[in-house]
Amino acid sequence: MSIRTKIFQIYFKPELKSQCDPLFTPLDNTANPRPELREWDVWNREHETILEQNLDLWGFVSWKFKEKTNLSAEQAFDHINDNPGYDVYLFNPCVVNEALFTNNWEQGDVHHPGISQIGNTFFAKLGYDDVDVLATLLDRNRTVFANYVVGNQRFWRDFMAFSRQLFTEADKDTDFKHRVFGAGLSKYAHDNSLPMFTFLIERLIPTFLDLNDYRVCPYVYTNETLPEKYRPYANDIKYLSDLKVLTNKYNSDELYDVWNYFRMDYLRRNPSILGLE
């Protein structure tokens, strides 16, 4: 494990510290001054301090990392150390969402209605007039949920500057501010007070990666490391995920049609699979 790589494991209650992996660096968020912003607020508060440490790579995971990914800290560091030279490493815990949705935005509209429209509005405000967040097929080389991202200084400097513009643009437009930061507008089933903001961040990361030339290395599960709940569907998930990668590799409308047909048919025959996430 490189001594210049740190993965911070965030905990927000004292009793959760004991559940952190000792190879991760525990990060105390018990004070939690902006709980509605979730982990982004921790990133923002710690950003300059971490830059001063002059790390090669760093990232953040939750205290639920093992539960969500089935991976230990050792396995996460092994993935990074076995694949040197990348700007960003992804540990996506939601493999069904990656395989069966065009991108995080399409999946997001199911649970947070209208989130893709907010995304398009934000990109338009920043001058990305040709971006339609729903139109881009994002495969596993860009897709991540739960914000389990490890990146280098370039990535974190760029992404924090980019994401901070949500606040800048909100100060210029009261309607946009309400749509992004209005309490409860995310319709999140587990916390009906949350704004869209935290779920926007989760979806902005993959699109941000796609719009820039970062070298990205996703963790790809094996049959042995795949969480147990996915194993009955492992071959189908891999097939659909591979099809997305090939579609983008060859920029093929024909392969996209094949993927789209099979994912729609698979969802029709297995509607409960989305409940795994």
mmCIF file of N, CA and C in Angstrom, residues 3 23 32 108 247:
data_model
loop_
_atom_site.group_PDB
_atom_site.id
_atom_site.type_symbol
_atom_site.label_atom_id
_atom_site.label_comp_id
_atom_site.label_asym_id
_atom_site.label_seq_id
_atom_site.Cartn_x
_atom_site.Cartn_y
_atom_site.Cartn_z
ATOM 1 N N ILE A 3 2.245 4.758 0.868
ATOM 2 C CA ILE A 3 2.047 5.635 2.017
ATOM 3 C C ILE A 3 1.503 6.986 1.582
ATOM 4 N N LEU A 23 -7.315 -0.400 8.013
ATOM 5 C CA LEU A 23 -6.440 0.061 6.937
ATOM 6 C C LEU A 23 -6.925 1.361 6.297
ATOM 7 N N ASN A 32 -20.919 17.018 12.180
ATOM 8 C CA ASN A 32 -21.856 17.010 11.056
ATOM 9 C C ASN A 32 -22.650 18.320 10.932
ATOM 10 N N GLY A 108 -31.665 7.824 -11.628
ATOM 11 C CA GLY A 108 -32.035 8.854 -10.674
ATOM 12 C C GLY A 108 -33.438 9.366 -10.859
ATOM 13 N N THR A 247 -20.386 -1.274 -26.603
ATOM 14 C CA THR A 247 -21.129 -0.244 -27.325
ATOM 15 C C THR A 247 -20.336 1.053 -27.376
#
